[in-house]
Amino acid sequence: MYLAEMFYSIQGEGMLAGVPSVFIRTSGCNLRCTWCDTPYTSWNPEGTETPLAEIVAFATRHPSRHTVVTGGEPMIAPEITELTRQLQAAGQHLTIETAGTVWADAACSLMSISPKLANSTPSERDGGRWAAMHERIRFQPGVLMRLMEHPYQLKFVVSRPEDLDEITSIVDQLHADRGRVLLMPEGTDQATLNERGAWTAELCKKTGFRFAPRIHVALYGNRRGT
Ligand code: SF4
């Protein structure tokens, strides 16, 4: 499997924020978010082919039973079905972090879906070369509804208060459980997260959606392997 990295850290985002977890990060993505915080898996993908046995051995040698398969976009990895089955058979609580544009037959305990909003479209980056493709595939309601057949969370990255209209529209269209919807401020430095977190918290109070911090940024900064 083509991986950018494997590491042991604290889950920083979502309903399981704070849980020590092994992270398996696949490399390669079918989207090009303008603010992507892992460009080494999307804009400039890099990694190494790693045997599944090595991945499972790494995941199971830490004290936590939680493993997060993330990316990039892990659902486009050809080995996703086999890897998730092996991790689950090894007793791991498995979270898959996906943008929700591709369905694959993957085992998991929590499908962490982060549908990408209009704020992610790279209109100016790389001369707008990726904008049309990204815009065409970033929202796939049929795929999202299938993924939501798993235990799920919907985690939206917000970068401006106006994003709320689009989020509400998507949540209504998907008939999502509002208690499973999280709003997470976009940003990779604490000052930006503090500023955006302040108004994001108010949006959560207004709507009943959960507020999602980015604990790993507070703990470690925006560094690979954390
Ligand atoms: S879906 Fe995730 S990995 Fe892919 S470009 Fe967007 S933020 Fe980056």
Short mmCIF file of C-alpha atoms and ligand atoms in Angstrom, two decimals:
data_model
loop_
_atom_site.label_atom_id
_atom_site.label_comp_id
_atom_site.label_asym_id
_atom_site.label_seq_id
_atom_site.Cartn_x
_atom_site.Cartn_y
_atom_site.Cartn_z
CA MET A 1 0.00 0.00 0.00
CA TYR A 2 1.36 3.43 -0.93
CA LEU A 3 1.79 5.31 2.37
CA ALA A 4 3.04 8.78 3.16
CA GLU A 5 3.61 7.92 6.82
CA MET A 6 2.65 5.87 9.89
CA PHE A 7 2.86 7.33 13.38
CA TYR A 8 1.45 7.15 16.90
CA SER A 9 -0.13 10.31 18.27
CA ILE A 10 -3.26 11.84 19.77
CA GLN A 11 -6.39 12.06 17.64
CA GLY A 12 -6.79 15.81 17.33
CA GLU A 13 -10.16 16.08 15.59
CA GLY A 14 -13.71 14.84 15.77
CA MET A 15 -15.70 12.79 18.27
CA LEU A 16 -12.61 10.81 19.30
CA ALA A 17 -10.40 13.87 19.88
CA GLY A 18 -7.95 13.12 22.65
CA VAL A 19 -7.73 9.35 22.07
CA PRO A 20 -4.18 8.02 21.55
CA SER A 21 -4.23 6.50 18.06
CA VAL A 22 -2.04 5.00 15.38
CA PHE A 23 -2.30 6.90 12.09
CA ILE A 24 -1.88 5.17 8.74
CA ARG A 25 -1.69 7.89 6.08
CA THR A 26 -2.13 6.84 2.47
CA SER A 27 -0.66 9.00 -0.27
CA GLY A 28 -2.71 10.16 -3.26
CA CYS A 29 -5.96 12.09 -3.47
CA ASN A 30 -8.62 12.70 -6.11
CA LEU A 31 -9.22 16.26 -4.80
CA ARG A 32 -6.99 19.32 -4.57
CA CYS A 33 -8.22 21.44 -1.67
CA THR A 34 -6.66 24.87 -1.83
CA TRP A 35 -5.87 24.78 1.92
CA CYS A 36 -4.88 21.07 2.07
CA ASP A 37 -2.88 20.48 5.25
CA THR A 38 -1.18 17.36 3.85
CA PRO A 39 0.00 18.50 0.39
CA TYR A 40 2.54 15.66 0.43
CA THR A 41 -0.45 13.33 -0.16
CA SER A 42 -2.31 15.42 -2.74
CA TRP A 43 -0.59 18.30 -4.58
CA ASN A 44 2.83 16.65 -4.39
CA PRO A 45 2.17 13.05 -3.37
CA GLU A 46 5.09 11.14 -1.93
CA GLY A 47 5.43 7.88 -0.09
CA THR A 48 6.63 4.31 -0.09
CA GLU A 49 5.04 0.97 -0.89
CA THR A 50 4.46 -0.72 2.46
CA PRO A 51 3.38 -4.38 2.94
CA LEU A 52 0.04 -4.83 4.73
CA ALA A 53 1.69 -7.12 7.28
CA GLU A 54 4.07 -4.30 8.23
CA ILE A 55 1.17 -1.87 8.65
CA VAL A 56 -0.82 -4.25 10.87
CA ALA A 57 2.28 -5.02 12.95
CA PHE A 58 2.89 -1.29 13.47
CA ALA A 59 -0.74 -0.62 14.43
CA THR A 60 -0.87 -3.42 16.98
CA ARG A 61 2.37 -2.76 18.81
CA HIS A 62 1.14 0.37 20.63
CA PRO A 63 -0.89 0.50 23.87
CA SER A 64 -3.95 2.06 22.20
CA ARG A 65 -6.42 -0.10 20.29
CA HIS A 66 -7.40 2.83 18.06
CA THR A 67 -6.18 3.07 14.48
CA VAL A 68 -7.03 5.85 12.04
CA VAL A 69 -6.69 5.24 8.30
CA THR A 70 -6.38 8.65 6.70
CA GLY A 71 -4.86 10.36 3.70
CA GLY A 72 -4.83 11.73 1.15
CA GLU A 73 -7.95 9.85 0.19
CA PRO A 74 -7.71 6.32 1.63
CA MET A 75 -10.82 5.10 -0.20
CA ILE A 76 -9.00 5.24 -3.56
CA ALA A 77 -6.23 2.92 -2.33
CA PRO A 78 -6.65 -0.50 -4.02
CA GLU A 79 -5.75 -2.31 -0.76
CA ILE A 80 -8.27 -0.49 1.46
CA THR A 81 -10.68 -3.43 1.76
CA GLU A 82 -8.01 -5.94 2.72
CA LEU A 83 -6.16 -3.57 5.08
CA THR A 84 -9.26 -2.58 7.02
CA ARG A 85 -10.38 -6.19 7.31
CA GLN A 86 -6.98 -7.21 8.68
CA LEU A 87 -6.88 -4.32 11.16
CA GLN A 88 -10.38 -5.08 12.39
CA ALA A 89 -9.55 -8.78 12.71
CA ALA A 90 -6.55 -7.75 14.81
CA GLY A 91 -8.92 -6.09 17.27
CA GLN A 92 -8.43 -2.45 16.31
CA HIS A 93 -11.10 0.22 16.66
CA LEU A 94 -10.85 1.62 13.18
CA THR A 95 -11.62 5.14 12.01
CA ILE A 96 -11.50 5.94 8.30
CA GLU A 97 -11.05 9.61 7.42
CA THR A 98 -12.42 10.36 3.94
CA ALA A 99 -13.71 13.28 1.91
CA GLY A 100 -16.63 11.04 0.92
CA THR A 101 -16.35 11.20 -2.87
CA VAL A 102 -15.56 7.50 -3.43
CA TRP A 103 -17.22 4.40 -2.02
CA ALA A 104 -15.23 1.30 -1.21
CA ASP A 105 -16.04 -1.85 0.71
CA ALA A 106 -14.07 -1.01 3.85
CA ALA A 107 -14.49 -2.19 7.43
CA CYS A 108 -14.59 0.47 10.12
CA SER A 109 -15.96 1.40 13.54
CA LEU A 110 -16.28 5.09 12.65
CA MET A 111 -16.56 6.57 9.16
CA SER A 112 -15.24 10.10 9.58
CA ILE A 113 -16.53 11.95 6.52
CA SER A 114 -15.36 15.43 5.65
CA PRO A 115 -17.34 16.68 2.63
CA LYS A 116 -15.48 19.50 1.01
CA LEU A 117 -17.19 22.89 0.73
CA ALA A 118 -16.83 25.60 -1.91
CA ASN A 119 -14.13 27.17 0.26
CA SER A 120 -11.83 24.28 -0.72
CA THR A 121 -11.88 24.86 -4.50
CA PRO A 122 -8.42 25.88 -5.78
CA SER A 123 -9.57 28.68 -8.08
CA GLU A 124 -6.27 30.53 -8.06
CA ARG A 125 -3.73 27.88 -7.12
CA ASP A 126 -1.68 26.42 -10.02
CA GLY A 127 -3.41 28.88 -12.35
CA GLY A 128 -6.79 27.29 -11.60
CA ARG A 129 -5.74 24.08 -13.38
CA TRP A 130 -7.51 21.79 -10.86
CA ALA A 131 -10.53 23.96 -10.06
CA ALA A 132 -13.06 22.47 -12.50
CA MET A 133 -12.18 18.86 -11.64
CA HIS A 134 -12.28 19.56 -7.91
CA GLU A 135 -15.58 21.41 -8.16
CA ARG A 136 -17.14 18.60 -10.19
CA ILE A 137 -16.36 15.81 -7.73
CA ARG A 138 -16.13 17.39 -4.27
CA PHE A 139 -19.78 16.72 -3.35
CA GLN A 140 -21.18 13.25 -4.07
CA PRO A 141 -24.46 12.86 -2.17
CA GLY A 142 -25.02 9.26 -3.30
CA VAL A 143 -21.60 8.20 -2.03
CA LEU A 144 -22.06 10.12 1.22
CA MET A 145 -25.34 8.38 1.95
CA ARG A 146 -23.78 4.96 1.44
CA LEU A 147 -20.85 5.83 3.69
CA MET A 148 -23.30 7.05 6.32
CA GLU A 149 -24.61 3.48 6.62
CA HIS A 150 -21.56 3.00 8.87
CA PRO A 151 -21.43 4.66 12.30
CA TYR A 152 -20.34 8.11 11.09
CA GLN A 153 -19.44 11.69 11.80
CA LEU A 154 -19.69 14.57 9.32
CA LYS A 155 -16.81 16.96 9.86
CA PHE A 156 -16.92 20.25 7.95
CA VAL A 157 -13.87 22.47 7.59
CA VAL A 158 -15.05 26.08 7.86
CA SER A 159 -13.01 29.08 6.82
CA ARG A 160 -15.70 31.79 6.76
CA PRO A 161 -19.03 32.23 8.57
CA GLU A 162 -20.92 32.13 5.24
CA ASP A 163 -19.98 28.43 4.97
CA LEU A 164 -22.87 27.69 7.32
CA ASP A 165 -25.50 28.01 4.55
CA GLU A 166 -23.77 25.35 2.44
CA ILE A 167 -23.29 23.07 5.47
CA THR A 168 -26.94 23.33 6.48
CA SER A 169 -28.02 22.59 2.93
CA ILE A 170 -25.83 19.46 2.79
CA VAL A 171 -26.94 18.23 6.23
CA ASP A 172 -30.59 18.62 5.24
CA GLN A 173 -30.06 16.96 1.86
CA LEU A 174 -28.40 13.95 3.52
CA HIS A 175 -30.94 13.77 6.36
CA ALA A 176 -27.91 13.60 8.65
CA ASP A 177 -28.16 13.25 12.42
CA ARG A 178 -27.28 16.79 13.54
CA GLY A 179 -25.64 15.36 16.66
CA ARG A 180 -23.03 13.77 14.37
CA VAL A 181 -22.17 17.02 12.57
CA LEU A 182 -19.00 18.84 13.59
CA LEU A 183 -17.65 22.21 12.51
CA MET A 184 -13.89 22.56 12.54
CA PRO A 185 -12.08 25.84 11.87
CA GLU A 186 -9.64 25.75 8.97
CA GLY A 187 -6.05 26.61 9.77
CA THR A 188 -2.71 25.11 10.65
CA ASP A 189 -1.47 27.70 13.16
CA GLN A 190 -2.90 28.41 16.56
CA ALA A 191 -3.52 32.12 15.97
CA THR A 192 -5.74 31.39 12.95
CA LEU A 193 -7.51 28.57 14.79
CA ASN A 194 -8.19 30.86 17.75
CA GLU A 195 -9.64 33.59 15.55
CA ARG A 196 -11.78 31.26 13.45
CA GLY A 197 -12.60 29.08 16.45
CA ALA A 198 -14.25 32.03 18.20
CA TRP A 199 -16.89 32.56 15.52
CA THR A 200 -17.14 28.83 14.73
CA ALA A 201 -18.10 28.21 18.36
CA GLU A 202 -20.88 30.77 18.01
CA LEU A 203 -22.15 29.01 14.86
CA CYS A 204 -22.22 25.75 16.85
CA LYS A 205 -24.17 27.38 19.68
CA LYS A 206 -26.64 28.74 17.14
CA THR A 207 -27.19 25.44 15.29
CA GLY A 208 -26.48 22.68 17.83
CA PHE A 209 -23.63 21.29 15.70
CA ARG A 210 -20.55 20.18 17.62
CA PHE A 211 -17.39 22.26 17.77
CA ALA A 212 -14.29 20.34 16.63
CA PRO A 213 -10.91 21.58 17.85
CA ARG A 214 -7.56 20.65 16.29
CA ILE A 215 -5.78 19.41 19.40
CA HIS A 216 -2.71 18.14 17.54
CA VAL A 217 -1.94 21.66 16.29
CA ALA A 218 -2.08 22.99 19.86
CA LEU A 219 0.10 20.12 21.11
CA TYR A 220 2.64 19.78 18.34
CA GLY A 221 2.16 22.55 15.79
CA ASN A 222 1.65 21.75 12.13
CA ARG A 223 4.31 19.03 11.88
CA ARG A 224 4.37 15.76 9.99
CA GLY A 225 4.20 12.62 12.09
CA THR A 226 1.99 14.15 14.77
S1 SF4 B 1 -9.38 15.77 0.43
FE1 SF4 B 1 -7.94 15.92 2.14
S2 SF4 B 1 -5.97 15.14 1.35
FE2 SF4 B 1 -7.31 15.55 -0.41
S3 SF4 B 1 -6.75 17.62 -1.07
FE3 SF4 B 1 -8.51 17.81 0.34
S4 SF4 B 1 -7.60 18.13 2.39
FE4 SF4 B 1 -5.96 17.35 1.03
#
